[in-house]
Amino acid sequence: MIAGDREELLRLFENLIENALKYGASGGRVIVSLTATPATDGTQEIRVMVRDFGPGIAPEHLPRLTERFYRVDVGDSRSQGGTGLGLSLVKHILNRHRGRLLIESVPKQGATFIACFPQAKPAPLI
Ligand SMILES: Nc1ncnc2c1ncn2[C@@H]1O[C@H](COP(=O)(O)OP(=O)(O)OP(=O)(O)O)[C@@H](O)[C@H]1O
Ligand SMILES: [Mg+2]
């Protein structure tokens, strides 16, 4: 279970899935999956992965993707109607949920965006 603001979490996943559909369209499919992985402190980390099989992103762009208004190919992104704010919002929402964003991409093979959250602690019984 992820503890957080429902509307913000919906907006986060909406942004990642919209990007995968928009920029990864040539790959023909998008995979969304959820896993729980052990974290270093013994708790579990919840990971929501959005993967596409489009053109991917060159490594030099990866560190800057979450900057406001940053777009890899301005002409192309503009024709796709983007403002370059989606991923900065994603990062902001993750920060507010004590989470982090991992981005992996092999150019020409696709891109994977992974939203990682600390597992919600069970509510105390009393
Ligand atoms: N799945 C993806 N595959 C390839 N490039 C991507 C992918 N997701 C994002 N990008 C690149 O990262 C840039 C920033 O993405 P971001 O979501 O912040 O902005 P946007 O999609 O252009 O606009 P907005 O989300 O505000 O409508 C995009 O313009 C695009 O160049
Ligand atoms: Mg976007």
PDB file of C-alpha atoms and ligand atoms in Angstrom:
ATOM      1  CA  MET A   1       0.000   0.000   0.000  1.00  0.00           C
ATOM      2  CA  ILE A   2       1.191   3.536  -0.778  1.00  0.00           C
ATOM      3  CA  ALA A   3       0.151   6.234   1.699  1.00  0.00           C
ATOM      4  CA  GLY A   4      -0.482   9.606   0.114  1.00  0.00           C
ATOM      5  CA  ASP A   5      -2.691  12.082  -1.612  1.00  0.00           C
ATOM      6  CA  ARG A   6      -4.981  10.259  -4.024  1.00  0.00           C
ATOM      7  CA  GLU A   7      -5.311  13.134  -6.511  1.00  0.00           C
ATOM      8  CA  GLU A   8      -1.561  13.783  -6.576  1.00  0.00           C
ATOM      9  CA  LEU A   9      -0.737  10.104  -7.074  1.00  0.00           C
ATOM     10  CA  LEU A  10      -3.259   9.875  -9.909  1.00  0.00           C
ATOM     11  CA  ARG A  11      -1.666  12.928 -11.542  1.00  0.00           C
ATOM     12  CA  LEU A  12       1.772  11.372 -11.172  1.00  0.00           C
ATOM     13  CA  PHE A  13       0.824   8.112 -12.916  1.00  0.00           C
ATOM     14  CA  GLU A  14      -1.239   9.965 -15.497  1.00  0.00           C
ATOM     15  CA  ASN A  15       1.828  12.003 -16.472  1.00  0.00           C
ATOM     16  CA  LEU A  16       4.127   8.993 -16.781  1.00  0.00           C
ATOM     17  CA  ILE A  17       1.577   6.972 -18.775  1.00  0.00           C
ATOM     18  CA  GLU A  18       0.722   9.926 -21.012  1.00  0.00           C
ATOM     19  CA  ASN A  19       4.430  10.380 -21.813  1.00  0.00           C
ATOM     20  CA  ALA A  20       4.855   6.676 -22.556  1.00  0.00           C
ATOM     21  CA  LEU A  21       1.855   6.719 -24.914  1.00  0.00           C
ATOM     22  CA  LYS A  22       2.924   9.997 -26.538  1.00  0.00           C
ATOM     23  CA  TYR A  23       6.690   9.549 -26.952  1.00  0.00           C
ATOM     24  CA  GLY A  24       6.765   5.760 -27.091  1.00  0.00           C
ATOM     25  CA  ALA A  25       3.938   5.376 -29.600  1.00  0.00           C
ATOM     26  CA  SER A  26       6.229   3.879 -32.247  1.00  0.00           C
ATOM     27  CA  GLY A  27       6.899   0.956 -29.891  1.00  0.00           C
ATOM     28  CA  GLY A  28       3.242  -0.043 -30.014  1.00  0.00           C
ATOM     29  CA  ARG A  29       2.848  -0.993 -26.351  1.00  0.00           C
ATOM     30  CA  VAL A  30       3.289   0.274 -22.819  1.00  0.00           C
ATOM     31  CA  ILE A  31       3.776  -1.858 -19.730  1.00  0.00           C
ATOM     32  CA  VAL A  32       2.700  -0.650 -16.300  1.00  0.00           C
ATOM     33  CA  SER A  33       3.723  -2.854 -13.402  1.00  0.00           C
ATOM     34  CA  LEU A  34       3.998  -2.719  -9.638  1.00  0.00           C
ATOM     35  CA  THR A  35       6.549  -4.512  -7.496  1.00  0.00           C
ATOM     36  CA  ALA A  36       7.640  -4.546  -3.861  1.00  0.00           C
ATOM     37  CA  THR A  37      11.406  -4.748  -3.381  1.00  0.00           C
ATOM     38  CA  PRO A  38      13.311  -5.032  -0.103  1.00  0.00           C
ATOM     39  CA  ALA A  39      14.928  -1.705   0.853  1.00  0.00           C
ATOM     40  CA  THR A  40      18.257  -1.427   2.671  1.00  0.00           C
ATOM     41  CA  ASP A  41      16.575  -0.656   6.014  1.00  0.00           C
ATOM     42  CA  GLY A  42      14.576  -3.893   6.054  1.00  0.00           C
ATOM     43  CA  THR A  43      11.283  -2.325   4.933  1.00  0.00           C
ATOM     44  CA  GLN A  44       9.918  -2.698   1.442  1.00  0.00           C
ATOM     45  CA  GLU A  45       9.933  -0.191  -1.366  1.00  0.00           C
ATOM     46  CA  ILE A  46       6.905  -0.048  -3.671  1.00  0.00           C
ATOM     47  CA  ARG A  47       7.882   0.539  -7.276  1.00  0.00           C
ATOM     48  CA  VAL A  48       5.489   1.490 -10.049  1.00  0.00           C
ATOM     49  CA  MET A  49       7.133   1.048 -13.430  1.00  0.00           C
ATOM     50  CA  VAL A  50       5.949   2.583 -16.699  1.00  0.00           C
ATOM     51  CA  ARG A  51       7.820   1.176 -19.655  1.00  0.00           C
ATOM     52  CA  ASP A  52       7.592   1.968 -23.347  1.00  0.00           C
ATOM     53  CA  PHE A  53       9.372   0.649 -26.417  1.00  0.00           C
ATOM     54  CA  GLY A  54       9.734   3.886 -28.366  1.00  0.00           C
ATOM     55  CA  PRO A  55      12.889   5.797 -29.359  1.00  0.00           C
ATOM     56  CA  GLY A  56      14.084   6.182 -25.774  1.00  0.00           C
ATOM     57  CA  ILE A  57      16.187   9.046 -24.411  1.00  0.00           C
ATOM     58  CA  ALA A  58      19.912   9.674 -24.910  1.00  0.00           C
ATOM     59  CA  PRO A  59      21.906   9.396 -21.640  1.00  0.00           C
ATOM     60  CA  GLU A  60      23.000  13.060 -21.612  1.00  0.00           C
ATOM     61  CA  HIS A  61      19.367  14.170 -21.263  1.00  0.00           C
ATOM     62  CA  LEU A  62      18.420  11.868 -18.385  1.00  0.00           C
ATOM     63  CA  PRO A  63      19.690  14.063 -15.494  1.00  0.00           C
ATOM     64  CA  ARG A  64      17.791  17.103 -16.805  1.00  0.00           C
ATOM     65  CA  LEU A  65      14.408  15.563 -17.661  1.00  0.00           C
ATOM     66  CA  THR A  66      12.723  16.651 -14.431  1.00  0.00           C
ATOM     67  CA  GLU A  67      13.753  20.311 -14.837  1.00  0.00           C
ATOM     68  CA  ARG A  68      10.813  22.595 -15.495  1.00  0.00           C
ATOM     69  CA  PHE A  69      10.258  23.232 -19.232  1.00  0.00           C
ATOM     70  CA  TYR A  70      13.041  20.817 -20.236  1.00  0.00           C
ATOM     71  CA  ARG A  71      12.282  18.914 -23.427  1.00  0.00           C
ATOM     72  CA  VAL A  72      14.649  16.674 -25.353  1.00  0.00           C
ATOM     73  CA  ASP A  73      13.642  17.629 -28.853  1.00  0.00           C
ATOM     74  CA  VAL A  74      11.887  20.970 -28.655  1.00  0.00           C
ATOM     75  CA  GLY A  75      10.428  20.867 -32.176  1.00  0.00           C
ATOM     76  CA  ASP A  76       9.159  17.348 -31.793  1.00  0.00           C
ATOM     77  CA  SER A  77       7.840  17.828 -28.267  1.00  0.00           C
ATOM     78  CA  ARG A  78       6.076  21.025 -29.271  1.00  0.00           C
ATOM     79  CA  SER A  79       4.363  19.301 -32.161  1.00  0.00           C
ATOM     80  CA  GLN A  80       3.234  16.750 -29.563  1.00  0.00           C
ATOM     81  CA  GLY A  81       1.763  19.571 -27.484  1.00  0.00           C
ATOM     82  CA  GLY A  82       4.047  19.305 -24.473  1.00  0.00           C
ATOM     83  CA  THR A  83       5.007  22.118 -22.120  1.00  0.00           C
ATOM     84  CA  GLY A  84       7.855  20.299 -20.389  1.00  0.00           C
ATOM     85  CA  LEU A  85       6.250  20.491 -16.958  1.00  0.00           C
ATOM     86  CA  GLY A  86       4.974  16.937 -16.526  1.00  0.00           C
ATOM     87  CA  LEU A  87       8.117  15.324 -15.146  1.00  0.00           C
ATOM     88  CA  SER A  88       8.946  18.229 -12.836  1.00  0.00           C
ATOM     89  CA  LEU A  89       5.488  17.764 -11.354  1.00  0.00           C
ATOM     90  CA  VAL A  90       6.109  14.009 -11.088  1.00  0.00           C
ATOM     91  CA  LYS A  91       9.332  14.662  -9.181  1.00  0.00           C
ATOM     92  CA  HIS A  92       7.657  17.211  -6.917  1.00  0.00           C
ATOM     93  CA  ILE A  93       4.843  14.804  -6.050  1.00  0.00           C
ATOM     94  CA  LEU A  94       7.325  12.017  -5.365  1.00  0.00           C
ATOM     95  CA  ASN A  95       9.344  14.279  -3.061  1.00  0.00           C
ATOM     96  CA  ARG A  96       6.175  15.048  -1.123  1.00  0.00           C
ATOM     97  CA  HIS A  97       5.614  11.303  -0.690  1.00  0.00           C
ATOM     98  CA  ARG A  98       9.217  10.637   0.360  1.00  0.00           C
ATOM     99  CA  GLY A  99       9.717   8.788  -2.912  1.00  0.00           C
ATOM    100  CA  ARG A 100      12.169   9.004  -5.773  1.00  0.00           C
ATOM    101  CA  LEU A 101      12.150   8.690  -9.545  1.00  0.00           C
ATOM    102  CA  LEU A 102      14.441   6.346 -11.474  1.00  0.00           C
ATOM    103  CA  ILE A 103      14.769   6.741 -15.230  1.00  0.00           C
ATOM    104  CA  GLU A 104      16.375   4.127 -17.424  1.00  0.00           C
ATOM    105  CA  SER A 105      16.624   4.181 -21.179  1.00  0.00           C
ATOM    106  CA  VAL A 106      18.439   2.467 -23.983  1.00  0.00           C
ATOM    107  CA  PRO A 107      18.136   4.662 -27.082  1.00  0.00           C
ATOM    108  CA  LYS A 108      16.041   3.027 -29.824  1.00  0.00           C
ATOM    109  CA  GLN A 109      14.751   0.431 -27.345  1.00  0.00           C
ATOM    110  CA  GLY A 110      12.512   2.522 -25.106  1.00  0.00           C
ATOM    111  CA  ALA A 111      12.351   4.217 -21.745  1.00  0.00           C
ATOM    112  CA  THR A 112      11.404   3.095 -18.246  1.00  0.00           C
ATOM    113  CA  PHE A 113      10.235   5.488 -15.534  1.00  0.00           C
ATOM    114  CA  ILE A 114      10.081   4.000 -12.046  1.00  0.00           C
ATOM    115  CA  ALA A 115       8.291   5.764  -9.187  1.00  0.00           C
ATOM    116  CA  CYS A 116       9.605   4.391  -5.871  1.00  0.00           C
ATOM    117  CA  PHE A 117       7.703   4.848  -2.598  1.00  0.00           C
ATOM    118  CA  PRO A 118       8.436   3.800   0.947  1.00  0.00           C
ATOM    119  CA  GLN A 119       5.904   1.192   2.028  1.00  0.00           C
ATOM    120  CA  ALA A 120       3.120   2.600   4.186  1.00  0.00           C
ATOM    121  CA  LYS A 121       3.506   1.598   7.820  1.00  0.00           C
ATOM    122  CA  PRO A 122       0.499  -0.298   9.167  1.00  0.00           C
ATOM    123  CA  ALA A 123      -1.714   1.892  11.327  1.00  0.00           C
ATOM    124  CA  PRO A 124      -1.273   1.301  15.055  1.00  0.00           C
ATOM    125  CA  LEU A 125      -3.974  -0.954  16.537  1.00  0.00           C
ATOM    126  CA  ILE A 126      -4.869   1.419  19.355  1.00  0.00           C
TER     127      ILE A 126
HETATM  128  N1  LIG B   1       8.712   7.983 -22.416  1.00  0.00           N
HETATM  129  C1  LIG B   1       9.480   8.900 -23.007  1.00  0.00           C
HETATM  130  N2  LIG B   1      10.233   8.601 -24.117  1.00  0.00           N
HETATM  131  C2  LIG B   1      11.008   9.532 -24.708  1.00  0.00           C
HETATM  132  N3  LIG B   1      11.137  10.817 -24.285  1.00  0.00           N
HETATM  133  C3  LIG B   1      10.424  11.168 -23.208  1.00  0.00           C
HETATM  134  C4  LIG B   1       9.574  10.249 -22.503  1.00  0.00           C
HETATM  135  N4  LIG B   1       9.000  10.896 -21.459  1.00  0.00           N
HETATM  136  C5  LIG B   1       9.468  12.158 -21.519  1.00  0.00           C
HETATM  137  N5  LIG B   1      10.315  12.331 -22.554  1.00  0.00           N
HETATM  138  C6  LIG B   1      11.038  13.572 -22.904  1.00  0.00           C
HETATM  139  O1  LIG B   1      11.137  14.358 -21.731  1.00  0.00           O
HETATM  140  C7  LIG B   1      10.590  15.643 -21.974  1.00  0.00           C
HETATM  141  C8  LIG B   1       9.969  16.169 -20.697  1.00  0.00           C
HETATM  142  O2  LIG B   1       8.780  15.438 -20.385  1.00  0.00           O
HETATM  143  P1  LIG B   1       7.614  16.173 -19.596  1.00  0.00           P
HETATM  144  O3  LIG B   1       6.537  15.175 -19.313  1.00  0.00           O
HETATM  145  O4  LIG B   1       8.226  16.893 -18.434  1.00  0.00           O
HETATM  146  O5  LIG B   1       7.113  17.293 -20.592  1.00  0.00           O
HETATM  147  P2  LIG B   1       6.166  17.198 -21.879  1.00  0.00           P
HETATM  148  O6  LIG B   1       5.597  15.813 -22.014  1.00  0.00           O
HETATM  149  O7  LIG B   1       6.948  17.752 -23.020  1.00  0.00           O
HETATM  150  O8  LIG B   1       5.015  18.233 -21.523  1.00  0.00           O
HETATM  151  P3  LIG B   1       3.809  18.069 -20.503  1.00  0.00           P
HETATM  152  O9  LIG B   1       4.015  16.803 -19.704  1.00  0.00           O
HETATM  153  O10 LIG B   1       3.906  19.301 -19.657  1.00  0.00           O
HETATM  154  O11 LIG B   1       2.590  18.036 -21.355  1.00  0.00           O
HETATM  155  C9  LIG B   1       9.614  15.464 -23.114  1.00  0.00           C
HETATM  156  O12 LIG B   1       9.426  16.635 -23.838  1.00  0.00           O
HETATM  157  C10 LIG B   1      10.311  14.398 -23.957  1.00  0.00           C
HETATM  158  O13 LIG B   1      11.297  15.036 -24.762  1.00  0.00           O
HETATM  159 MG    MG B   2       4.616  14.940 -20.269  1.00  0.00          MG
END
